[in-house]
Structure formats: structure tokens, C-alpha cells
CSV table of C-alpha atoms in Angstrom, one decimal:
chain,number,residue,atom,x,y,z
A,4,UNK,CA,4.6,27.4,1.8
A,5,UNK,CA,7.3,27.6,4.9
A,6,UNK,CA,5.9,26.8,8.2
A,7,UNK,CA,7.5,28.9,10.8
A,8,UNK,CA,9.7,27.6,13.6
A,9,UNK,CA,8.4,27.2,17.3
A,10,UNK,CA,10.7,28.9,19.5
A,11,UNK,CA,14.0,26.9,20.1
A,12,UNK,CA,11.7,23.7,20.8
A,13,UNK,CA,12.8,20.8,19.4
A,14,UNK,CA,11.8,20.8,15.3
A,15,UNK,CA,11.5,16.8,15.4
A,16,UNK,CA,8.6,15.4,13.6
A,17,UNK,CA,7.9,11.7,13.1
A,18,UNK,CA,5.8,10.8,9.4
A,19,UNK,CA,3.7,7.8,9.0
A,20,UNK,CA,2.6,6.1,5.5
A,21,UNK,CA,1.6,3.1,4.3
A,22,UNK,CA,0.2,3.2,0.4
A,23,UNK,CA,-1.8,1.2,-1.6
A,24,UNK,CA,0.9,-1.6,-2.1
A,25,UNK,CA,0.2,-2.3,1.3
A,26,UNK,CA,3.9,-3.7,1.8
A,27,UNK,CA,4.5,-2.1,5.2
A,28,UNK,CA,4.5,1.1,6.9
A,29,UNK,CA,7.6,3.4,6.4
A,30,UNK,CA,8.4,5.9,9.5
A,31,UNK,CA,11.0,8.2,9.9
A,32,UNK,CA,12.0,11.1,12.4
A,33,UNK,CA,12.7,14.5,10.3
A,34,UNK,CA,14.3,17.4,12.1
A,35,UNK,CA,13.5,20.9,10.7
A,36,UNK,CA,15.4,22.7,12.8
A,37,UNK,CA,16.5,25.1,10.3
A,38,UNK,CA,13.6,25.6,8.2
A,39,UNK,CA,14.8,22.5,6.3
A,40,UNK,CA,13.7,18.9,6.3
A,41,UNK,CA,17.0,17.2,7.9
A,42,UNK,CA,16.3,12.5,8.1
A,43,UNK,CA,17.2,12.0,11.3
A,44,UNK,CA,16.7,7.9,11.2
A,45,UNK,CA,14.0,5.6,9.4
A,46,UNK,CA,11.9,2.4,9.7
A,47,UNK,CA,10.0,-0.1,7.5
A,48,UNK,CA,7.9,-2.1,9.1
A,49,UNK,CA,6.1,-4.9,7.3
A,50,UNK,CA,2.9,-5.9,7.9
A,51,UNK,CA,2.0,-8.8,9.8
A,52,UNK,CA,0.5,-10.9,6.4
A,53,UNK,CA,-3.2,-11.4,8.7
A,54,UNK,CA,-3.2,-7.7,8.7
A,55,UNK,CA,-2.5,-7.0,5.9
A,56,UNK,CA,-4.7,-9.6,4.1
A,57,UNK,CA,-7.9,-7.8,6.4
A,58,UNK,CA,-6.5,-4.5,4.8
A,59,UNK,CA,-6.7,-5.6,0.9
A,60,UNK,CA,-9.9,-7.4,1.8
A,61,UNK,CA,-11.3,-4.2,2.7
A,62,UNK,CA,-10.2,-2.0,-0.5
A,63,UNK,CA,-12.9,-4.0,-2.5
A,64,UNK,CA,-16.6,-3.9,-1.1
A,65,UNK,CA,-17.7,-6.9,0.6
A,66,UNK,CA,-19.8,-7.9,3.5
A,67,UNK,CA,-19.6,-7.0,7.3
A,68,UNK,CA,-17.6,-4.2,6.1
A,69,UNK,CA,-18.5,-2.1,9.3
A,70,UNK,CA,-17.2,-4.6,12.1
A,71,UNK,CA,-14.0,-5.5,9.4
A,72,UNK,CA,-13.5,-1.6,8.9
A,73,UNK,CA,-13.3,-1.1,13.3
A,74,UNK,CA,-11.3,-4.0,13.6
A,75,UNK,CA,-8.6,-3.0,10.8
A,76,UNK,CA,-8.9,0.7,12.2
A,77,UNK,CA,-7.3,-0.7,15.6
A,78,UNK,CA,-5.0,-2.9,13.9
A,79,UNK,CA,-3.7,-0.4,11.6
A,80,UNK,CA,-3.2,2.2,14.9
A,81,UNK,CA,-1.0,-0.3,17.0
A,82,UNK,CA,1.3,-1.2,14.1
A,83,UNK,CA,1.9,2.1,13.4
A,84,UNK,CA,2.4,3.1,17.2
A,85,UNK,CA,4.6,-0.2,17.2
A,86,UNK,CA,6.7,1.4,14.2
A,87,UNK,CA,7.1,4.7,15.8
A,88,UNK,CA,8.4,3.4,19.5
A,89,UNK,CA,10.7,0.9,17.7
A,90,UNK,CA,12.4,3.9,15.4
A,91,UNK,CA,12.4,6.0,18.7
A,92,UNK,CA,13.9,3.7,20.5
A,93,UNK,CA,16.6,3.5,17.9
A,94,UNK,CA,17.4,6.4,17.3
A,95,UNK,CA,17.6,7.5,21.5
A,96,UNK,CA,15.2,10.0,21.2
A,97,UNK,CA,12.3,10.9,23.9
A,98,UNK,CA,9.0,11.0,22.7
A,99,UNK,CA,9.0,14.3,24.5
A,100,UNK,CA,11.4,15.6,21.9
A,101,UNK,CA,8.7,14.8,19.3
A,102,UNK,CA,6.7,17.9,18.3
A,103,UNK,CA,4.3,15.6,16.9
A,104,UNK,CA,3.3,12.5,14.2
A,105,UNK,CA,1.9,13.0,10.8
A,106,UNK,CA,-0.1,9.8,9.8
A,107,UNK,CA,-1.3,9.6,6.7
A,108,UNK,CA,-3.1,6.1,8.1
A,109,UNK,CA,-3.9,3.3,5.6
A,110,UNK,CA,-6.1,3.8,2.8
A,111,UNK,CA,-8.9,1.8,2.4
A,112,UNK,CA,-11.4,3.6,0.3
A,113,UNK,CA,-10.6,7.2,-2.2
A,114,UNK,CA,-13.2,7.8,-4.8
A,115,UNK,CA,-13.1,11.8,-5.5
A,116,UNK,CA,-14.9,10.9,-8.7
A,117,UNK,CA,-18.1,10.2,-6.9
A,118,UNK,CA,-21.1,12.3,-5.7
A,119,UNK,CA,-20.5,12.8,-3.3
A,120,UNK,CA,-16.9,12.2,-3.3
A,121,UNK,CA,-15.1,10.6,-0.4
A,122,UNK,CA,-11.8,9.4,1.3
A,123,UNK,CA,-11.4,6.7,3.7
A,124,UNK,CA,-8.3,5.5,5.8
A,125,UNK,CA,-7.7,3.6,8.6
A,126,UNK,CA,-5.5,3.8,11.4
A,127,UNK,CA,-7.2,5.4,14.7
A,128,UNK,CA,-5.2,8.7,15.6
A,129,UNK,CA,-6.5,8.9,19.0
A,130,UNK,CA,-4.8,5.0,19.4
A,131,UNK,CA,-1.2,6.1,18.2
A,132,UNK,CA,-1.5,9.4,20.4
A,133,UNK,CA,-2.7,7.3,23.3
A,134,UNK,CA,0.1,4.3,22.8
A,135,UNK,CA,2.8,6.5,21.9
A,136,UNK,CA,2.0,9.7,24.1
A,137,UNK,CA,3.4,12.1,21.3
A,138,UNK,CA,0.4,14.3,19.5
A,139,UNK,CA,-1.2,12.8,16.4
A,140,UNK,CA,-1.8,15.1,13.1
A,141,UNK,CA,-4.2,12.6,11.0
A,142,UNK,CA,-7.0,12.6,8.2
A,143,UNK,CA,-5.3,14.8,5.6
A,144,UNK,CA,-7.4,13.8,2.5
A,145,UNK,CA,-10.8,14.8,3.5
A,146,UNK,CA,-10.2,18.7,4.4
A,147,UNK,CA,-8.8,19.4,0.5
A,148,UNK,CA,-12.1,16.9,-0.5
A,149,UNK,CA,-14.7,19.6,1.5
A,150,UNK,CA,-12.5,22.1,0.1
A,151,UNK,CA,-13.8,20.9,-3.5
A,152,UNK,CA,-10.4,19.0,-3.7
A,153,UNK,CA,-9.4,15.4,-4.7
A,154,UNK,CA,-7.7,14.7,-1.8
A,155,UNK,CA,-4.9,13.5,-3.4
A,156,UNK,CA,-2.0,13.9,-4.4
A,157,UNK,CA,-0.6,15.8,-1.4
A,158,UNK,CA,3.3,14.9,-1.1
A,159,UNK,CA,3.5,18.2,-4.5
A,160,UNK,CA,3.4,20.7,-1.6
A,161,UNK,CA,6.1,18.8,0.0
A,162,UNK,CA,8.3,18.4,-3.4
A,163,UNK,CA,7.8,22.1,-4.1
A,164,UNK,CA,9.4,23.0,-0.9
A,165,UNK,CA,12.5,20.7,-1.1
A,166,UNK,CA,13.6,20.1,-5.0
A,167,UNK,CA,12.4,22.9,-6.5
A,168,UNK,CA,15.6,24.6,-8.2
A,169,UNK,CA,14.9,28.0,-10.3
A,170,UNK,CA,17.8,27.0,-12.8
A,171,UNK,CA,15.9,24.0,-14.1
A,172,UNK,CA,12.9,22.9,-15.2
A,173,UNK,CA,11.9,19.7,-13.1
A,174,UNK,CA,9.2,17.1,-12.3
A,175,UNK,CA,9.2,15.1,-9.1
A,176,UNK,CA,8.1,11.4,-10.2
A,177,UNK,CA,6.6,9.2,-7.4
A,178,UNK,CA,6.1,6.0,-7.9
A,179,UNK,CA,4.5,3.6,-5.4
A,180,UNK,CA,1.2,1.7,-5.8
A,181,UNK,CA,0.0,5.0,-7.6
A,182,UNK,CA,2.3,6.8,-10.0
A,183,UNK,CA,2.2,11.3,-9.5
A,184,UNK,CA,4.3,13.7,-10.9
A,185,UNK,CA,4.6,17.3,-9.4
A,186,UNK,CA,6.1,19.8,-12.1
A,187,UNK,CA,7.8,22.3,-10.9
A,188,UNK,CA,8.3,25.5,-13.2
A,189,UNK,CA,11.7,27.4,-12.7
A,190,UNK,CA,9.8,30.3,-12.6
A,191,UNK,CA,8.7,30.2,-8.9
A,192,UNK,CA,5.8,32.7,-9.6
A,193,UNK,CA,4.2,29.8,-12.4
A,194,UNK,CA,1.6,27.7,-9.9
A,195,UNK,CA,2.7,24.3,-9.1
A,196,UNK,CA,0.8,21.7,-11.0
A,197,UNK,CA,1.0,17.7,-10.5
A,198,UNK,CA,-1.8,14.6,-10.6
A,199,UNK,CA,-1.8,11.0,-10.9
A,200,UNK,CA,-0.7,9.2,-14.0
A,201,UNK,CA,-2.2,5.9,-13.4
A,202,UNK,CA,-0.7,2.7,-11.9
A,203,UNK,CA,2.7,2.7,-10.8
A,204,UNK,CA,3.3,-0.9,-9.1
A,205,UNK,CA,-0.2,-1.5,-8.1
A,206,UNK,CA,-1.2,-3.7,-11.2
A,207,UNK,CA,2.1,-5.2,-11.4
A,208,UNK,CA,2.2,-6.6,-7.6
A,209,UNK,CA,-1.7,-7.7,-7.8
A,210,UNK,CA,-0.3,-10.1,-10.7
A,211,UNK,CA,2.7,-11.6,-9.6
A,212,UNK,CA,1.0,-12.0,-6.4
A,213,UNK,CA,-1.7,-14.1,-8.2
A,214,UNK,CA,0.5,-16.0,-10.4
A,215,UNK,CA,4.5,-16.6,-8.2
A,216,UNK,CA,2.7,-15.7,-5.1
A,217,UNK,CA,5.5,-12.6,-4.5
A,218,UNK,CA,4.4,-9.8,-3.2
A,219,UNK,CA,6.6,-7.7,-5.7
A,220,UNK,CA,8.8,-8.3,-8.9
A,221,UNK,CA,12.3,-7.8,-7.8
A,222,UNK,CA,13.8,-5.4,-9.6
A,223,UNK,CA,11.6,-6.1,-12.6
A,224,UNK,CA,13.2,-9.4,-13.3
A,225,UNK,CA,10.0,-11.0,-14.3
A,226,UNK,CA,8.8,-8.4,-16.6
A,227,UNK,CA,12.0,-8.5,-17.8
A,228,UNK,CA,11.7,-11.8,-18.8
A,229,UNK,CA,8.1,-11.4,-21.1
A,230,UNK,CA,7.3,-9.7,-23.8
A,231,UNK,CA,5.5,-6.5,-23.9
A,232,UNK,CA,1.8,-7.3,-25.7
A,233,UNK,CA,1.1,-4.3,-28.3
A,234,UNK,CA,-2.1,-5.1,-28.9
A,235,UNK,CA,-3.2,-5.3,-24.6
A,236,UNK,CA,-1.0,-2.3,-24.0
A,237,UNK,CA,-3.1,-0.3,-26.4
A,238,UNK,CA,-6.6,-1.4,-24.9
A,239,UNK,CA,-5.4,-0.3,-21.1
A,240,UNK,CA,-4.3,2.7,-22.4
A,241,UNK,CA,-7.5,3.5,-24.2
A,242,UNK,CA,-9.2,3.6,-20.5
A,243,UNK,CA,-10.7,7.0,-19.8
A,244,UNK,CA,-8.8,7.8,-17.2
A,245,UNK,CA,-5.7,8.2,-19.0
A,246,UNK,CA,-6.9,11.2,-21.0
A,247,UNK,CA,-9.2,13.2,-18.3
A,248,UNK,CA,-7.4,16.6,-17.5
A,249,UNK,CA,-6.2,17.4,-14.3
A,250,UNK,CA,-6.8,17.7,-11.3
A,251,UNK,CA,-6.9,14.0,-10.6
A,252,UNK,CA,-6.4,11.1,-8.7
A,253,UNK,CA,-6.8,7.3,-8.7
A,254,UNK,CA,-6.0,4.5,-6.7
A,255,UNK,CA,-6.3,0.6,-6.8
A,256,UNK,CA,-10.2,0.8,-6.5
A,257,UNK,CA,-10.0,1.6,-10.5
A,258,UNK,CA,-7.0,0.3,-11.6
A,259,UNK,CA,-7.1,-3.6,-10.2
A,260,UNK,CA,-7.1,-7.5,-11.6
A,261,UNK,CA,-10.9,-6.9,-12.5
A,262,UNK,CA,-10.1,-4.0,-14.2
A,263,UNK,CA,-7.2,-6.0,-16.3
A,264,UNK,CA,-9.4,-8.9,-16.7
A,265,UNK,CA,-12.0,-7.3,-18.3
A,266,UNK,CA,-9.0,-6.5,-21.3
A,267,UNK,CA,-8.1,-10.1,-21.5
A,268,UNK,CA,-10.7,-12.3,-23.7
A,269,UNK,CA,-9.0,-15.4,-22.1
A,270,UNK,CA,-6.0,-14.5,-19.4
A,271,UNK,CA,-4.3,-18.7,-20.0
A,272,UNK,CA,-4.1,-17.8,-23.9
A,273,UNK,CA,-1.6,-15.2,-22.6
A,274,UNK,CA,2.0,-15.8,-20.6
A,275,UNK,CA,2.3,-14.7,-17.4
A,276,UNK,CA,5.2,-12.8,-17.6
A,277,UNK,CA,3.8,-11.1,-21.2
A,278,UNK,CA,1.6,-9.6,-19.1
A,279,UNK,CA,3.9,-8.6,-16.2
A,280,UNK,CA,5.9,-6.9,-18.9
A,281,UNK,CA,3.1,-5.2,-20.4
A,282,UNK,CA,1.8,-3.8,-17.3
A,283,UNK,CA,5.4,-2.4,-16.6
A,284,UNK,CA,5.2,-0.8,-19.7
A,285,UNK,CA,1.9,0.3,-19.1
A,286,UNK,CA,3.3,2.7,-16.2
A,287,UNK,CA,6.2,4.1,-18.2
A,288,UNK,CA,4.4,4.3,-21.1
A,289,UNK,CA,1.5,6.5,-19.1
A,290,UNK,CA,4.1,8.5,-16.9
A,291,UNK,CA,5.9,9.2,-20.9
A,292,UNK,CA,2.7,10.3,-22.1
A,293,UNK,CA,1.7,12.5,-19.2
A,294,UNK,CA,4.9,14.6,-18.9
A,295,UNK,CA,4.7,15.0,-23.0
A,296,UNK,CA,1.4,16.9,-22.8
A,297,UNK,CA,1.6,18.1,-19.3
A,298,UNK,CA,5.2,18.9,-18.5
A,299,UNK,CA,7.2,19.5,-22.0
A,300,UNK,CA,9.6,21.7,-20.7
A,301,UNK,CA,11.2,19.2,-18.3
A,302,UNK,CA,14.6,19.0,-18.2
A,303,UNK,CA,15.0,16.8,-14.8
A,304,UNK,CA,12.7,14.0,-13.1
A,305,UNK,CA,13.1,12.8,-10.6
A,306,UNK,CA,12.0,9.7,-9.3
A,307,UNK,CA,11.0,8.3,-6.0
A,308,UNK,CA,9.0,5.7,-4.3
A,309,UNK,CA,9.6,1.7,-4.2
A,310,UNK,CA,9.3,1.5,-8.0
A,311,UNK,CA,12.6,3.4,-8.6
A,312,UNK,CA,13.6,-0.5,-7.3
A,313,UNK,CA,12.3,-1.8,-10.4
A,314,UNK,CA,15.4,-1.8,-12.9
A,315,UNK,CA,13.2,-2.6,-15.8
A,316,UNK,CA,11.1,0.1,-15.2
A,317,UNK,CA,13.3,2.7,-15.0
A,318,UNK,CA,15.1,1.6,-18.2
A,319,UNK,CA,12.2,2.4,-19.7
A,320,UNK,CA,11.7,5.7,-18.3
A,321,UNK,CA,15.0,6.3,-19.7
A,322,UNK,CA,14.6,5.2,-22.8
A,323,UNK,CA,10.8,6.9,-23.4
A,324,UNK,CA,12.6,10.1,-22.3
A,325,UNK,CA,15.4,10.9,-24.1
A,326,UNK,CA,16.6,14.4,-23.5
A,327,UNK,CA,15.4,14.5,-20.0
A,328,UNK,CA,17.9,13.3,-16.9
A,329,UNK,CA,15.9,10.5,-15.0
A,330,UNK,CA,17.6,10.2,-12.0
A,331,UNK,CA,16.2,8.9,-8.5
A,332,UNK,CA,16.2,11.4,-5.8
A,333,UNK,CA,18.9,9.7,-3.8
A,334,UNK,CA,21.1,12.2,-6.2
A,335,UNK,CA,19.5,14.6,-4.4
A,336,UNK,CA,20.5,13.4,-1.1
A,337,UNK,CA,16.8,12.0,-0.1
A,338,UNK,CA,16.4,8.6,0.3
A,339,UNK,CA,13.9,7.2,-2.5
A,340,UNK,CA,11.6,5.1,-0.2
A,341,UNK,CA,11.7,8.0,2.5
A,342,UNK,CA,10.4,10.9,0.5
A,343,UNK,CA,6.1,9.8,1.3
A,344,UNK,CA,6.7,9.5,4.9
A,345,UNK,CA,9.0,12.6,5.0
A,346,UNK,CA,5.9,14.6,3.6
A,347,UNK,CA,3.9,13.4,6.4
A,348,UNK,CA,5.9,14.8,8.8
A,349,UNK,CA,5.9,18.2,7.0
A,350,UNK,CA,2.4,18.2,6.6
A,351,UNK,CA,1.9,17.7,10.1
A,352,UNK,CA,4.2,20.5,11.1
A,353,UNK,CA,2.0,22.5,8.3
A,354,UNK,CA,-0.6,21.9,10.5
A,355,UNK,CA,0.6,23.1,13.7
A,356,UNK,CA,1.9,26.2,12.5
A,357,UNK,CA,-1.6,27.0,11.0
A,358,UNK,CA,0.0,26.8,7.5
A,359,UNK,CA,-1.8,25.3,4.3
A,360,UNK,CA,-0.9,22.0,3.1
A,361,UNK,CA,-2.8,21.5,0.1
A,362,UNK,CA,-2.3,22.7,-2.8
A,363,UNK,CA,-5.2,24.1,-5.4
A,364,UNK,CA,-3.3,23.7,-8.8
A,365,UNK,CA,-3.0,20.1,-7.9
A,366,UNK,CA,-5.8,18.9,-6.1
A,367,UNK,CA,-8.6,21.1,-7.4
A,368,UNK,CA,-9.7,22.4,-4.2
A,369,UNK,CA,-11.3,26.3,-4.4
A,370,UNK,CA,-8.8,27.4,-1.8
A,371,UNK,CA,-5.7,26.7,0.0
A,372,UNK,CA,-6.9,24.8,3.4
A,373,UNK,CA,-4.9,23.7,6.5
A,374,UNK,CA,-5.2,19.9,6.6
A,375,UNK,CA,-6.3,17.0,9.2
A,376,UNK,CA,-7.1,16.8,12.7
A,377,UNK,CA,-4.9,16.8,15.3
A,378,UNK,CA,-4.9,14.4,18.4
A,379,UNK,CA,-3.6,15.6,21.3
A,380,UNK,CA,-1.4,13.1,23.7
């Protein structure tokens, strides 16, 4: 799906994302001067801890959720504003040389397997227009969800434009709070398919957060350290969601520390770091199983997202893969922890061109649909 160029004005986008890891937001400025996504300079801004605290608080229901929900809304909207005039700033470029911002805004809420089915994030567009004086493309999820869709995953449409390779058989792997995969056919007449497998660091960064009070396991050191439990593996695995055909999509409102808990009989009978290691392997194990039934002719994945960070993790990818190249997508020449916000920006120039941004095979939705709302300055 190639958006058109403008003219000769200047091609320079800004994307926005923050996932469910709720680690920061990640911003960058991409220049598609020449019909290809060029990073021009990036920024990761972590959230100030209040923030963020109001932010998890809010993924679970709870009380006063209105007031919380305006409050966090704001909140959400200045950071990001904050993000984008500090990565400007950097990088000596005019907010008037910015087309315009694709925010994908905080989720808070995405339950497509409800009736009806719905998509929440916060992060007022009007806000970051109005603080940053650049035009705003926001609310991306809930067009593809009226269009029938799941709102999610939409970075495949973005993959499909920039890796696919018609000598190869690929699958982009993404792997933040939520693990995707987009498979891409060589064939470039052979639809575009891709869901979400399940957790990618999600589960993993709930429970080092509860037990070592880390927000993340460096590299995978303390999974590396336990011992993967056979018999707890197993009983996650068995969860439904694991075995539902695509379309899908999923987020931390399923997979969570209730949902874990409800596995373990009595979590202090087990080590902590047993059960790091087997929700570790309970990503690579999923992500194994997905591509086996979904995507058996891969030849390449290719991995993005914070997880590629995680050493243990991607050791097992390896090693559950053999006869595929795993390889992160900084072979590529793409930064890893850039690719998200990079597809922000594309979907926002999607947008303004009048060009879809969804895509059917993936999301479900009955048609193609141009995506989210856009905020003048």
C-alpha cells in the first residue's frame, strides 16, 4: 500500500508509541522523501514512575475510573508532546518541516473479543497538536474495530512495505509487551497474514516487577538463572487463546499475574526465577508453535521490539527454530526498538494521503479502511 508523495514538501513524519510494557514512549522523525522510510533521529523517553503507575492502575478495572481515565489522558498527551519537542530540538528541525505526528497514544483498554468489541488509549491528540503546533494523526485501533476488525495488530502493513523480499520466504517477529508475527509470502500476490501469539515480555516484566522490583530482566539473566517448569509450561499453554485461529489479538488485560496465578496451586512452593524462566519459555515456545502451523514455509524471521534485548529468549528462538535464520532487524538496517514507532509515522502519512492502513488478512476487518483521526495544529 504506497502512499503517494506531496509535492516537494518536506516528507518528515514524527511516530509516537508507547506499548503495554509501559517502559516509556519511543519517538522518532522518519523522512520518506523517496517513497522510503529513511530514520532521521530517535528518542526514548521514560515515564515519569507517578505516571506511569496511574497508567498500569488503569489497564485493570477499578473505581473512579472516569476522573483517573481524564487525568491520565492529559498526562499521557504532555509527555508525549515533551518527547517530540525534545527529539525536534535535537535533531534542528522546525516543527514546520513536520508533515505531521502519528500517535498511537497509550493503551489502556483493547478487548476485540467482546460484544461489543472495543479499544481504548490515552493520550489527547488535540493536547500534542496544541503543545507541539505540528498536526496530530491519532485513534488508529477503533476505525479497523467498526470496520469488523481487531484493531490490532497494525505495524504488518508497515512490515509488508519495508522487509518484504520476493526471493524469500519471511516473517517479521515483534516482540514487545505483546508478541505478532507478520508472514510475508514471496509471492507478492499471496495476502499478507500476521496475529498475535501471546505474551512477549508482558508476563515476564509483571513478575520480576513483583518479586526484584525491576522493571525488566536484563537480558534474560534471571530466567537464565531458573529452571524451566514442564509441568506449569504445559497448563499456560493449554489456555484457549493459544489455539483460536486468526485474526487475533490480545494484550495484558488477558495475559496478566491473575491470569498466572490462577496456574499456580501455591506461587512460594515454586522459585522465583523457575517461573521467570518458564514464562520466557512460554513466549518462545508460543511464537515456535505459531510459525509451525501458520508460517511453515519461513525461511527468515526477523525479530524486533525490546525483547530482541533478551539474550535468553532469543537463544531459544534459535534453538526451537532450526532451519530458519533468526536474526533481529538491525541486519536489516532498522533499528530493533525503532520499528513500532516508525509504523506510526507511516500510518499517519497513510492517512493523509487517503491511503488504507489496515490490513483485512490480519485484522479481520470486512474492508480495507483509512485509519484515525486527524488533529489539525
Amino acid at each position: 500500500m504506497p502512499a503517494s508523495t506531496n509535492g516537494n514538501r518536506e516528507q518528515l513524519f514524527v511516530g509516537l508509541m508507547s506499548g503495554t510494557s509501559v517502559d516509556g514512549v519511543d519517538a522518532v522523525v522518519v523522512d520518506f522523501h523517496d517513497g522510503r522510510p529513511q530514520l532521521r533521529g530517535h528518542l526514548h523517553s521514560p515515564w515519569p514512575t507517578p505516571v506511569r503507575d496511574q497508567i498500569k492502575a488503569l489497564a485493570q478495572p477499578g473505581a473512579n475510573e472516569i476522573e483517573r481515565l481524564g487525568k491520565v489522558d492529559s498526562l499521557v498527551a504532555d509527555h508525549f508532546a515533551d518527547a517530540v519537542k525534545q527529539l525536534l530540538a535535537r535533531e534542528e528541525i522546525s516543527p514546520e518541516q513536520v508533515r505531521a505526528i502519528g500517535s498511537h497514544g497509550q493503551t489502556i483498554r483493547h478487548h476485540p473479543d467482546t460484544t461489543p468489541s472495543f479499544t481504548l488509549q490515552a493520550g489527547d491528540p488535540s493536547r500534542i497538536a496544541e503543545l507541539t503546533g505540528i498536526t496530530v494523526i491519532a485513534d488508529f485501533r477503533r476505525r479497523d474495530m467498526a470496520a469488523g476488525g481487531e484493531g490490532a495488530p497494525l505495524a504488518p502493513a508497515f512490515h509488508a512495505a519495508v522487509f518484504h523480499d520476493p526471493s524469500e520466504h519471511r516473517v517479521v517477529l515483534n516482540l514487545g509487551g505483546i508478541a505478532n508475527i507478520t508472514i510475508l509470502p514471496r509471492d507478492a500476490s499471496t495476502p499478507v497474514t500476521g496475529f498475535d501469539t501471546g505474551p512477549a515480555n508482558t508476563l515476564m516484566d509483571q513478575w520480576i516487577m513483583r518479586c526484584r522490583k525491576q522493571s525488566f530482566d536484563d537480558k534474560g539473566e534471571w530466567a537464565a538463572s531458573g529452571s524451566v517448569l514442564p509441568t506449569l509450561l504445559n497448563a499456560l499453554l493449554n489456555d484457549p487463546y493459544f489455539s483460536r485461529l486468526p485474526p487475533k489479538s490480545t494484550g495484558p488485560e488477558h495475559f496478566n499475574l491473575d491470569w498466572l496465578e490462577r496456574h499456580l496451586d501455591d506461587p512460594a512452593s515454586f522459585r522465583p526465577a523457575d517461573i521467570q524462566a518458564t514464562l520466557c519459555a512460554l513466549t518462545s515456545e508460543s511464537v515456535r508453535r505459531a510459525l509451525q502451523e501458520h508460517a511453515p514455509e519461513c525461511q527468515r524471521l526477523i525479530c524486533c521490539g525490546g525483547g530482541t534485548r533478551n539474550r535468553t529468549l532469543m537463544q531459544q528462538l534459535k534453538k526451537g527454530l532450526e532451519g530458519i535464520s533468526v536474526k533481529s532487524s538491525s541486519n536489516l538496517g532498522i533499528d530493533p526498538d525503532r520499528i513500532e514507532a516508525m509504523a506510526f509515522a507511516w500510518l499517519a502519512r497513510q492517512t493523509l494521503d487517503g491511503a488504507p492502513g489496515n490490513l483485512p488478512t490480519v485484522t479481520g476487518a470486512g474492508h480495507p479502511v483509512i485509519l484515525g483521526g486527524i488533529y489539525q495544529a
